[in-house]
CSV table of C-alpha atoms in Angstrom, one decimal:
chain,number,residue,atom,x,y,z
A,170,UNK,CA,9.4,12.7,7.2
A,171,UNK,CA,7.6,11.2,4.0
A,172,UNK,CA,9.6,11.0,1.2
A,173,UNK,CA,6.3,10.7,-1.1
A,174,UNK,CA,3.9,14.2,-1.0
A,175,UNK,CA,-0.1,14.7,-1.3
A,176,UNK,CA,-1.9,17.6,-0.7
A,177,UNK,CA,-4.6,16.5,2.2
A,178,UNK,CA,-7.7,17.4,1.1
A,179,UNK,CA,-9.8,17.7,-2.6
A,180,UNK,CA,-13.0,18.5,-3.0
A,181,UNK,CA,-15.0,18.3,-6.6
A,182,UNK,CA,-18.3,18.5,-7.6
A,183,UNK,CA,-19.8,15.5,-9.5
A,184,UNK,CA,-19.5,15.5,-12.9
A,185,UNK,CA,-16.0,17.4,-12.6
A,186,UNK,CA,-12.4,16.2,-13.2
A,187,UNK,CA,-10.4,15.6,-10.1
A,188,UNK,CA,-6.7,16.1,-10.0
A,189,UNK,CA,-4.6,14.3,-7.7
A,190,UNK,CA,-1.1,15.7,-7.3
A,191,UNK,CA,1.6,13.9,-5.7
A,192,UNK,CA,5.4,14.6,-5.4
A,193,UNK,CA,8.6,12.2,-4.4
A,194,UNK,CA,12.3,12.1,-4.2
A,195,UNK,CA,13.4,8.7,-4.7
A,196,UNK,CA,15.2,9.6,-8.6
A,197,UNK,CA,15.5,5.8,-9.2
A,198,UNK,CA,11.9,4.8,-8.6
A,199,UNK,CA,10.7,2.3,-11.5
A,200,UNK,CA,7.4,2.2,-10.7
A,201,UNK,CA,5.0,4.7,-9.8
A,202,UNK,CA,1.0,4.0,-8.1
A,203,UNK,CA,-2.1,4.8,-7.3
A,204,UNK,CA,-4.6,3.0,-4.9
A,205,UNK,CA,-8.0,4.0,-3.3
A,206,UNK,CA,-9.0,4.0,0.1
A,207,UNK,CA,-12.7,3.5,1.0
A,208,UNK,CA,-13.6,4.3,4.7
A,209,UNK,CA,-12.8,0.5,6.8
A,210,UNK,CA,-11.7,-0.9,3.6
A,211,UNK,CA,-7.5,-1.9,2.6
A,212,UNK,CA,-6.6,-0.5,-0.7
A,213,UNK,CA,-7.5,-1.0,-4.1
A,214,UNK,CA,-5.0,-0.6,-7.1
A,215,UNK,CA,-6.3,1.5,-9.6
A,216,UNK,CA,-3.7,1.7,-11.7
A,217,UNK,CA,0.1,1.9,-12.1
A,218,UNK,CA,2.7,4.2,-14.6
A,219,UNK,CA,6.6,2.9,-15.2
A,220,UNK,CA,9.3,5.5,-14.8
A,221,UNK,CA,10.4,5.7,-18.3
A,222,UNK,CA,6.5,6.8,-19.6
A,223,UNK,CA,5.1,9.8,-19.2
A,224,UNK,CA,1.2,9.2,-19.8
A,225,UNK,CA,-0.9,6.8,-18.8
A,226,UNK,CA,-4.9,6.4,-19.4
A,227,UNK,CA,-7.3,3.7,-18.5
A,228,UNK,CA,-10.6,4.4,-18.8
A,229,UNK,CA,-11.7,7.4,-16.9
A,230,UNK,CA,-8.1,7.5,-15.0
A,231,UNK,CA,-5.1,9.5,-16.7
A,232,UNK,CA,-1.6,9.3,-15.0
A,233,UNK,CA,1.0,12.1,-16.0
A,234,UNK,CA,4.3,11.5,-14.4
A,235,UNK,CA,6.7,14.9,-14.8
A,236,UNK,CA,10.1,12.5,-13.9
A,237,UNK,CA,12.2,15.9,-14.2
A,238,UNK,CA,10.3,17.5,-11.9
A,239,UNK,CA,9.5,14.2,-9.6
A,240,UNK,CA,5.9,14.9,-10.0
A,241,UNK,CA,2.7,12.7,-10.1
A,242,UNK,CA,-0.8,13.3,-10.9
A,243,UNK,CA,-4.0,11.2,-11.3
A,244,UNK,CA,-6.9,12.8,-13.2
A,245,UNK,CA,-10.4,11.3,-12.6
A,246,UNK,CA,-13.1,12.1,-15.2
A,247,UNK,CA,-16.9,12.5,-14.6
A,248,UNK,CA,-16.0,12.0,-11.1
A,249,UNK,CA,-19.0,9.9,-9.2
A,250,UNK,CA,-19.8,10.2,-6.1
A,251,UNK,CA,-18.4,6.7,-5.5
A,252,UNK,CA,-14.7,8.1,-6.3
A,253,UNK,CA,-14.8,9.8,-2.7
A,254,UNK,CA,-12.1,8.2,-0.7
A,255,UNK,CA,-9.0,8.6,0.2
A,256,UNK,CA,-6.4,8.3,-2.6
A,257,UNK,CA,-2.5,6.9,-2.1
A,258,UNK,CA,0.0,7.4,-4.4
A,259,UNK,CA,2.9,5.3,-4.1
A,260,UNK,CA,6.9,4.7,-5.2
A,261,UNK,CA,8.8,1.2,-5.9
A,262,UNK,CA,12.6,2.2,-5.8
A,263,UNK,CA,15.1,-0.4,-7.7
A,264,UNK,CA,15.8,-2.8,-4.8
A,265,UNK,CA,14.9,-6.4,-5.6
A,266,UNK,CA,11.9,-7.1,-2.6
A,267,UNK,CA,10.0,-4.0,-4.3
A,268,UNK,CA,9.1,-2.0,-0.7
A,269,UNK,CA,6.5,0.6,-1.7
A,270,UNK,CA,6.7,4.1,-0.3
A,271,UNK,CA,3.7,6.0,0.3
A,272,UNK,CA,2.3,9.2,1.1
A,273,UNK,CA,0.2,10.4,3.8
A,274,UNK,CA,-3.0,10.1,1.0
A,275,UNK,CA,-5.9,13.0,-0.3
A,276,UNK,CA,-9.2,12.4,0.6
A,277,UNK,CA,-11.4,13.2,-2.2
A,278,UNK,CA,-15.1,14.6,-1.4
A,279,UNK,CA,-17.4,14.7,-4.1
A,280,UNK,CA,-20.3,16.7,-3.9
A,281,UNK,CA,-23.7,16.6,-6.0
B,182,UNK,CA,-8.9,-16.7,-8.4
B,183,UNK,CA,-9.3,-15.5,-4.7
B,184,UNK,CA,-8.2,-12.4,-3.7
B,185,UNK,CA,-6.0,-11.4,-0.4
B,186,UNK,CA,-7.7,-11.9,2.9
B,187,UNK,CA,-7.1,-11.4,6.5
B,188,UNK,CA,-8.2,-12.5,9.6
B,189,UNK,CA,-9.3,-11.4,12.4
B,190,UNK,CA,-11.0,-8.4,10.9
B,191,UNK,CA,-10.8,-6.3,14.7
B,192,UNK,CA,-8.6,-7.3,17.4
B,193,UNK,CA,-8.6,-5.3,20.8
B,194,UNK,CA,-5.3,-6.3,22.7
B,195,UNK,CA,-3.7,-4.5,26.2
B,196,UNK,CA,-0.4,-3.4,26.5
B,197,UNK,CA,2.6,-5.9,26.7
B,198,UNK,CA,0.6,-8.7,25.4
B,199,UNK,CA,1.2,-10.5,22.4
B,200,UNK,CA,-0.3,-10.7,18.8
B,201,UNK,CA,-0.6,-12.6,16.0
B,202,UNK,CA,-1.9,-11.4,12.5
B,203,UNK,CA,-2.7,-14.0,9.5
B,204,UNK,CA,-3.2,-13.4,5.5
B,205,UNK,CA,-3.8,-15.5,2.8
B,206,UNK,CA,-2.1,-14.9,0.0
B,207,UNK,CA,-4.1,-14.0,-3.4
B,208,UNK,CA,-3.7,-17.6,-5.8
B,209,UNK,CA,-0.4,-17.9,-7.7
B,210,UNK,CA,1.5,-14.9,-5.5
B,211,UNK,CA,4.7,-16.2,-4.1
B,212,UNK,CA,5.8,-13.0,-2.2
B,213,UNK,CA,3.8,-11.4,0.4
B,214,UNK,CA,4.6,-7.9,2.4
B,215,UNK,CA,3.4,-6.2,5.3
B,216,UNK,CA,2.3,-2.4,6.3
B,217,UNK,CA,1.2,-0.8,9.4
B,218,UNK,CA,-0.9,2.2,8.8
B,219,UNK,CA,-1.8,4.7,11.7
B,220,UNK,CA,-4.9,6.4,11.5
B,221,UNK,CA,-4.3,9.7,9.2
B,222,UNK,CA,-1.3,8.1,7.2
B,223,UNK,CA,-0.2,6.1,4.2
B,224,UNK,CA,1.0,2.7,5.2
B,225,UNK,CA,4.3,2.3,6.3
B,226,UNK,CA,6.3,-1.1,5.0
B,227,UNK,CA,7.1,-3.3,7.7
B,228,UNK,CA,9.0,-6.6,5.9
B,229,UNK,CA,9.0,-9.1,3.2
B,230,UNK,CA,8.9,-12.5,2.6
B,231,UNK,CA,9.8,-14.6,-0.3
B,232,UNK,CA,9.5,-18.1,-0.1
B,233,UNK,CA,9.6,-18.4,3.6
B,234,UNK,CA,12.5,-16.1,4.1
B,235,UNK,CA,12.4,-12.5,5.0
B,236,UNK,CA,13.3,-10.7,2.3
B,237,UNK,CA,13.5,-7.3,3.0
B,238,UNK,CA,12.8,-5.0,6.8
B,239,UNK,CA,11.3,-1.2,7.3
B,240,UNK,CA,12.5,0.9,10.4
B,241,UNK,CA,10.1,-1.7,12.4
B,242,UNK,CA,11.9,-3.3,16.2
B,243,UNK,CA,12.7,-7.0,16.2
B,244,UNK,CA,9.5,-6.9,18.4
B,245,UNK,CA,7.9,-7.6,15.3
B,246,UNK,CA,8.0,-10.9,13.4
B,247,UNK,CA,6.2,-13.3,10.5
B,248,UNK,CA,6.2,-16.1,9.0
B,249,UNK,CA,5.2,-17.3,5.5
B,250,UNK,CA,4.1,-21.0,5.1
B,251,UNK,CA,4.5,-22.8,2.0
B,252,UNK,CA,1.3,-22.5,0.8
B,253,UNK,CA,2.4,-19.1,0.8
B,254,UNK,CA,-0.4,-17.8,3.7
B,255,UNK,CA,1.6,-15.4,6.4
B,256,UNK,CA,1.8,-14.3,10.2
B,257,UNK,CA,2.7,-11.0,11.2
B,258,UNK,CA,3.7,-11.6,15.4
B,259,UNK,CA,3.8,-8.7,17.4
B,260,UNK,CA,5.3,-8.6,20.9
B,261,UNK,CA,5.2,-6.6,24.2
B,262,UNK,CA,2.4,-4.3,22.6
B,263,UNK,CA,2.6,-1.2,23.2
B,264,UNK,CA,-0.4,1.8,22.7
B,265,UNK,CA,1.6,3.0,19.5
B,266,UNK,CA,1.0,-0.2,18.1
B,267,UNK,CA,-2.4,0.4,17.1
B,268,UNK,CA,-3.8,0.7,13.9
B,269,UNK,CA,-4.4,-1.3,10.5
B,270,UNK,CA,-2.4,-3.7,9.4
B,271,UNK,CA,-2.4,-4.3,6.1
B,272,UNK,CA,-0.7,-7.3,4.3
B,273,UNK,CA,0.0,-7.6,0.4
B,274,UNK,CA,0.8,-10.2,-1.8
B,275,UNK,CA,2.4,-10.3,-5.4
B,276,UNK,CA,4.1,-12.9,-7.8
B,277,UNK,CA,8.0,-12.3,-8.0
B,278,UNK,CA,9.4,-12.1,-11.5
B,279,UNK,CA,12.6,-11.4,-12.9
B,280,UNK,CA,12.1,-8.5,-13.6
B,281,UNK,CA,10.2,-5.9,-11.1
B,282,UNK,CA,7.1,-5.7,-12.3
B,283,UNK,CA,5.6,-7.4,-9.3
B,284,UNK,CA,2.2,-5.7,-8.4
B,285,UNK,CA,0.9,-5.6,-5.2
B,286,UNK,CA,-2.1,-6.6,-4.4
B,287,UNK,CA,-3.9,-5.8,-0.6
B,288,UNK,CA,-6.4,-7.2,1.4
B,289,UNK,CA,-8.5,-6.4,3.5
B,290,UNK,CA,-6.4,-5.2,7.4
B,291,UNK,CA,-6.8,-6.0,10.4
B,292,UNK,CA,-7.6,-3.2,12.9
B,293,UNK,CA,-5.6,-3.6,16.0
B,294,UNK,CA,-6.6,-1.5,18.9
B,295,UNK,CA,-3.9,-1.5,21.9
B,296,UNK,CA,-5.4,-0.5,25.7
């Protein structure tokens, strides 16, 4: 099974804040992502938090990271209608070629 | 500075044939990996190379092969093709430090579609 955990489905109305949660296992993960989806497209990093921080913001994007609790989230502001897709978040564990584990992804459906 | 590409963009193969996928590294990225991704999941991590060596493997059959060249563009061969085999293959390039902090960066895919 996936080591890395998303909830499926979000929907938000535009304008809104979106929260992406994400779960994972791997204790020794350095490096913790996010990348978007868009229907026939590959993905697209949006943005990236190291293990030993906690917050992260760029722009309209906040990462918290919960490392005690192995928990991830990604917080969009003023969500567009452009932010629906489907949204990825991923681990790096410690080993030296960097293999990314993801999960199974949210799709995010913003509504007017 | 170009980003990652891959060609072909579709690809519609029949079972037990063979397949060959190609990338092009982003400019500067010494390190490229690949990922399979079935419709409805996250991409799963096939192998690594680093300077023309495979670097690293995912729970992926000897079936499945690559190559990186030294301008740092890559193959990904698959053979005896089987229906499971569809879906998008993704490859990803990044610059290898000393220190893992090596972002990857994805291109486009290639949808493979096995009959």
């Amino acid at each position: 099974g996936e080591d890395v955990e998303q909830s499926l489905f979000l929907s938000v109305r535009e304008g809104d804040s979106s929260v992406i949660n994400c779960t994972y296992t791997d204790s020794s993960s350095t490096y913790l992502y996010w990348y978007k989806q868009e229907p026939g497209a590959g993905l697209q990093l949006l943005t990236y938090i190291f293990s030993n921080m906690d917050m992260k913001q760029d722009q309209r994007l906040t990462v918290l990271l919960n490392k005690k609790d192995k928990h991830l989230s990604l917080r969009i502001a003023d969500t567009q209608t452009g932010d629906s897709a489907i949204y990825f978040c991923a681990e790096r564990g410690t080993d030296s070629w960097g293999k990314l584990q993801f999960g199974a992804g949210t799709q995010v459906v913003v509504t007017p | 500075e170009t980003g990652v590409t891959q060609s072909p963009t579709h690809l519609i193969k029949t079972r037990g044939q063979q397949v060959t996928l190609r990338c092009s590294s982003q400019s500067g990225h010494n390190t490229v990996s690949w990922y399979q991704q079935a419709l409805g999941q996250g991409p799963q991590f096939i192998f690594q190379y680093y300077r023309e060596e495979e670097n690293g493997r995912g729970n992926f059959p000897p079936r499945f092969s690559g190559l990186q060249f030294p301008n740092y563009s890559s193959e990904l061969n698959v053979n005896a093709l089987e229906l499971d085999d569809s879906a998008l293959y993704l490859c990803a390039s990044s610059f290898r430090r000393v220190h893992p902090t090596d972002t990857q960066y994805f291109g486009p895919g290639t949808r493979l579609t096995v009959l």
